[in-house]
PDB file of C-alpha atoms in Angstrom:
ATOM      1  CA  MET A   1      23.267   4.592   8.322  1.00 67.00           C
ATOM      2  CA  LYS A   2      21.621   1.718  10.178  1.00 80.00           C
ATOM      3  CA  ASN A   3      19.723   4.208  12.322  1.00 89.00           C
ATOM      4  CA  LYS A   4      18.495   6.047   9.222  1.00 89.00           C
ATOM      5  CA  GLU A   5      17.127   2.846   7.695  1.00 90.00           C
ATOM      6  CA  PHE A   6      15.455   1.882  10.956  1.00 93.00           C
ATOM      7  CA  PHE A   7      13.640   5.227  11.066  1.00 94.00           C
ATOM      8  CA  ARG A   8      12.757   4.891   7.377  1.00 93.00           C
ATOM      9  CA  ALA A   9      11.105   1.548   8.174  1.00 93.00           C
ATOM     10  CA  VAL A  10       9.281   3.112  11.134  1.00 95.00           C
ATOM     11  CA  LYS A  11       7.974   5.971   8.950  1.00 95.00           C
ATOM     12  CA  PHE A  12       6.868   3.509   6.290  1.00 95.00           C
ATOM     13  CA  THR A  13       5.068   1.505   8.970  1.00 95.00           C
ATOM     14  CA  LEU A  14       3.285   4.545  10.396  1.00 96.00           C
ATOM     15  CA  PHE A  15       2.216   5.815   6.980  1.00 96.00           C
ATOM     16  CA  SER A  16       1.109   2.313   6.042  1.00 93.00           C
ATOM     17  CA  ILE A  17      -0.980   2.160   9.192  1.00 94.00           C
ATOM     18  CA  SER A  18      -2.661   5.437   8.203  1.00 96.00           C
ATOM     19  CA  ALA A  19      -3.255   4.053   4.708  1.00 94.00           C
ATOM     20  CA  GLY A  20      -4.586   0.875   6.304  1.00 91.00           C
ATOM     21  CA  VAL A  21      -7.046   2.925   8.336  1.00 95.00           C
ATOM     22  CA  ILE A  22      -8.236   4.595   5.136  1.00 96.00           C
ATOM     23  CA  GLN A  23      -8.521   1.219   3.426  1.00 92.00           C
ATOM     24  CA  ILE A  24     -10.387  -0.535   6.224  1.00 92.00           C
ATOM     25  CA  LEU A  25     -12.739   2.402   6.844  1.00 96.00           C
ATOM     26  CA  SER A  26     -13.644   2.772   3.187  1.00 97.00           C
ATOM     27  CA  PHE A  27     -13.957  -1.023   2.829  1.00 93.00           C
ATOM     28  CA  THR A  28     -16.190  -1.173   5.911  1.00 95.00           C
ATOM     29  CA  LEU A  29     -18.412   1.663   4.715  1.00 97.00           C
ATOM     30  CA  LEU A  30     -18.842   0.045   1.318  1.00 97.00           C
ATOM     31  CA  THR A  31     -19.400  -3.420   2.786  1.00 94.00           C
ATOM     32  CA  GLU A  32     -21.886  -2.340   5.447  1.00 96.00           C
ATOM     33  CA  LEU A  33     -23.766   0.352   3.548  1.00 97.00           C
ATOM     34  CA  THR A  34     -24.008  -1.159   0.067  1.00 97.00           C
ATOM     35  CA  ALA A  35     -24.765  -4.500  -1.523  1.00 96.00           C
ATOM     36  CA  LEU A  36     -21.740  -4.251  -3.780  1.00 96.00           C
ATOM     37  CA  PRO A  37     -19.567  -7.356  -4.209  1.00 93.00           C
ATOM     38  CA  TYR A  38     -16.369  -7.928  -2.232  1.00 90.00           C
ATOM     39  CA  TRP A  39     -14.087  -7.308  -5.214  1.00 89.00           C
ATOM     40  CA  PHE A  40     -15.524  -3.831  -5.860  1.00 94.00           C
ATOM     41  CA  ASN A  41     -15.312  -2.798  -2.219  1.00 94.00           C
ATOM     42  CA  TYR A  42     -11.768  -4.139  -1.951  1.00 89.00           C
ATOM     43  CA  LEU A  43     -10.553  -2.437  -5.148  1.00 92.00           C
ATOM     44  CA  THR A  44     -12.058   0.932  -4.233  1.00 95.00           C
ATOM     45  CA  ALA A  45     -10.544   0.835  -0.756  1.00 95.00           C
ATOM     46  CA  LEU A  46      -7.193  -0.316  -2.152  1.00 89.00           C
ATOM     47  CA  VAL A  47      -6.979   2.543  -4.666  1.00 92.00           C
ATOM     48  CA  LEU A  48      -7.712   5.147  -1.984  1.00 95.00           C
ATOM     49  CA  SER A  49      -5.092   3.599   0.273  1.00 93.00           C
ATOM     50  CA  VAL A  50      -2.446   3.389  -2.464  1.00 92.00           C
ATOM     51  CA  LEU A  51      -2.794   7.042  -3.458  1.00 93.00           C
ATOM     52  CA  TRP A  52      -2.462   8.161   0.155  1.00 95.00           C
ATOM     53  CA  ASN A  53       0.448   5.837   0.918  1.00 94.00           C
ATOM     54  CA  PHE A  54       2.396   6.651  -2.261  1.00 94.00           C
ATOM     55  CA  THR A  55       2.164  10.389  -1.675  1.00 93.00           C
ATOM     56  CA  LEU A  56       3.299  10.274   1.952  1.00 95.00           C
ATOM     57  CA  ASN A  57       6.044   7.712   1.464  1.00 95.00           C
ATOM     58  CA  ARG A  58       7.482   9.436  -1.582  1.00 94.00           C
ATOM     59  CA  CYS A  59       7.709  12.767   0.248  1.00 93.00           C
ATOM     60  CA  TYR A  60       8.594  11.743   3.795  1.00 94.00           C
ATOM     61  CA  THR A  61       9.852   8.161   3.999  1.00 95.00           C
ATOM     62  CA  PHE A  62      12.012   7.866   0.898  1.00 95.00           C
ATOM     63  CA  ARG A  63      12.301  11.658   0.460  1.00 94.00           C
ATOM     64  CA  SER A  64      12.574  11.187  -3.250  1.00 94.00           C
ATOM     65  CA  ALA A  65      12.854  13.940  -5.838  1.00 91.00           C
ATOM     66  CA  ASN A  66      12.435  11.535  -8.740  1.00 86.00           C
ATOM     67  CA  ASN A  67       9.914  11.949 -11.512  1.00 89.00           C
ATOM     68  CA  VAL A  68       6.412  11.483 -10.039  1.00 91.00           C
ATOM     69  CA  PRO A  69       4.815   9.965 -13.168  1.00 93.00           C
ATOM     70  CA  LYS A  70       7.715   7.492 -13.478  1.00 94.00           C
ATOM     71  CA  ALA A  71       7.509   6.543  -9.802  1.00 94.00           C
ATOM     72  CA  MET A  72       3.732   6.187  -9.994  1.00 93.00           C
ATOM     73  CA  ALA A  73       4.078   4.034 -13.120  1.00 94.00           C
ATOM     74  CA  LEU A  74       6.463   1.737 -11.254  1.00 96.00           C
ATOM     75  CA  VAL A  75       4.008   1.516  -8.372  1.00 95.00           C
ATOM     76  CA  GLY A  76       1.332   0.803 -10.977  1.00 93.00           C
ATOM     77  CA  LEU A  77       3.384  -2.169 -12.214  1.00 96.00           C
ATOM     78  CA  TYR A  78       3.516  -3.536  -8.682  1.00 96.00           C
ATOM     79  CA  TYR A  79      -0.244  -3.237  -8.384  1.00 93.00           C
ATOM     80  CA  LEU A  80      -0.703  -4.748 -11.841  1.00 95.00           C
ATOM     81  CA  VAL A  81       0.439  -7.996 -10.223  1.00 95.00           C
ATOM     82  CA  PHE A  82      -0.667  -7.510  -6.618  1.00 93.00           C
ATOM     83  CA  THR A  83      -4.226  -6.364  -7.327  1.00 91.00           C
ATOM     84  CA  PRO A  84      -5.449  -9.259  -9.498  1.00 93.00           C
ATOM     85  CA  VAL A  85      -3.819 -11.838  -7.230  1.00 95.00           C
ATOM     86  CA  THR A  86      -5.400 -10.416  -4.081  1.00 92.00           C
ATOM     87  CA  THR A  87      -8.719  -9.509  -5.714  1.00 90.00           C
ATOM     88  CA  PHE A  88      -9.320 -12.921  -7.286  1.00 93.00           C
ATOM     89  CA  GLY A  89      -7.752 -14.698  -4.318  1.00 95.00           C
ATOM     90  CA  GLY A  90      -9.837 -12.684  -1.873  1.00 93.00           C
ATOM     91  CA  ASN A  91     -12.967 -13.243  -3.908  1.00 92.00           C
ATOM     92  CA  TYR A  92     -12.273 -16.997  -3.919  1.00 96.00           C
ATOM     93  CA  LEU A  93     -11.602 -17.091  -0.176  1.00 96.00           C
ATOM     94  CA  THR A  94     -14.723 -15.073   0.679  1.00 93.00           C
ATOM     95  CA  GLY A  95     -17.102 -16.347  -2.013  1.00 93.00           C
ATOM     96  CA  THR A  96     -16.132 -20.013  -2.299  1.00 95.00           C
ATOM     97  CA  LEU A  97     -14.459 -20.910   0.990  1.00 96.00           C
ATOM     98  CA  TYR A  98     -16.594 -18.447   2.988  1.00 96.00           C
ATOM     99  CA  TRP A  99     -13.704 -16.841   4.837  1.00 96.00           C
ATOM    100  CA  ASN A 100     -14.542 -13.644   6.672  1.00 96.00           C
ATOM    101  CA  GLU A 101     -14.188 -10.558   4.428  1.00 92.00           C
ATOM    102  CA  TYR A 102     -12.363  -8.597   7.110  1.00 90.00           C
ATOM    103  CA  LEU A 103      -9.856 -11.387   7.787  1.00 95.00           C
ATOM    104  CA  VAL A 104      -9.063 -11.650   4.072  1.00 94.00           C
ATOM    105  CA  THR A 105      -8.712  -7.875   3.771  1.00 89.00           C
ATOM    106  CA  VAL A 106      -6.322  -7.710   6.748  1.00 89.00           C
ATOM    107  CA  LEU A 107      -4.238 -10.605   5.351  1.00 94.00           C
ATOM    108  CA  ASN A 108      -4.009  -8.767   2.019  1.00 91.00           C
ATOM    109  CA  MET A 109      -2.988  -5.580   3.822  1.00 87.00           C
ATOM    110  CA  VAL A 110      -0.139  -7.351   5.663  1.00 92.00           C
ATOM    111  CA  LEU A 111       1.071  -8.946   2.435  1.00 93.00           C
ATOM    112  CA  ASN A 112       0.907  -5.554   0.754  1.00 91.00           C
ATOM    113  CA  PHE A 113       2.812  -3.842   3.578  1.00 92.00           C
ATOM    114  CA  VAL A 114       5.789  -6.185   3.426  1.00 94.00           C
ATOM    115  CA  THR A 115       6.080  -6.554  -0.336  1.00 96.00           C
ATOM    116  CA  GLU A 116       5.486  -2.891  -1.143  1.00 94.00           C
ATOM    117  CA  PHE A 117       8.173  -1.654   1.258  1.00 95.00           C
ATOM    118  CA  LEU A 118      10.745  -3.869  -0.435  1.00 95.00           C
ATOM    119  CA  TYR A 119       9.519  -2.947  -3.915  1.00 96.00           C
ATOM    120  CA  ASP A 120       9.496   0.789  -3.151  1.00 96.00           C
ATOM    121  CA  LYS A 121      12.955   0.741  -1.606  1.00 95.00           C
ATOM    122  CA  TYR A 122      14.689  -1.425  -4.195  1.00 96.00           C
ATOM    123  CA  VAL A 123      12.742  -0.571  -7.366  1.00 96.00           C
ATOM    124  CA  VAL A 124      10.615   2.587  -7.254  1.00 96.00           C
ATOM    125  CA  PHE A 125      12.929   4.873  -5.282  1.00 95.00           C
ATOM    126  CA  ARG A 126      16.254   3.130  -5.902  1.00 94.00           C
ATOM    127  CA  GLY A 127      18.856   5.743  -6.661  1.00 93.00           C
ATOM    128  CA  SER A 128      16.630   8.638  -5.589  1.00 94.00           C
ATOM    129  CA  ILE A 129      16.278   8.078  -1.843  1.00 94.00           C
ATOM    130  CA  ASP A 130      16.999  11.198   0.205  1.00 93.00           C
ATOM    131  CA  THR A 131      17.149  13.533  -2.803  1.00 94.00           C
ATOM    132  CA  ASN A 132      14.247  15.931  -2.153  1.00 92.00           C
ATOM    133  CA  GLU A 133      14.332  19.201  -0.198  1.00 89.00           C
ATOM    134  CA  ARG A 134      13.332  17.518   3.083  1.00 86.00           C
ATOM    135  CA  ALA A 135      16.441  15.330   2.909  1.00 85.00           C
ATOM    136  CA  LYS A 136      18.663  18.405   2.965  1.00 80.00           C
ATOM    137  CA  ASP A 137      17.399  19.463   6.414  1.00 68.00           C
TER     138      ASP A 137
END
């Protein structure tokens, strides 16, 4: 059991890294190639990352067969709190305190990684972990 949870955490980490790559690449493209404000670039990159991460983690990390709209709604509730806090906070840090946009984005990504794993495990996929077809193999 301990081994299974260790590998679940490793999978979550690897998928989160891939989502982080998507987020930082899309953020960088928007930041370097447009004159759009930080908050827009951050939100766009975050949405792309969340969709990728949710899909992979639902199927492979938590191997959940639960209702996709319900699970996505629960993830949406998480981001209903996380997104405004990090968007307004990031905008304040970059626009008022003149912190580096990339530093703020990476700090937000680390905060997201830790809190979302716990939220997914104990809220979104609670009771449905290891219930899809992949879990039977």
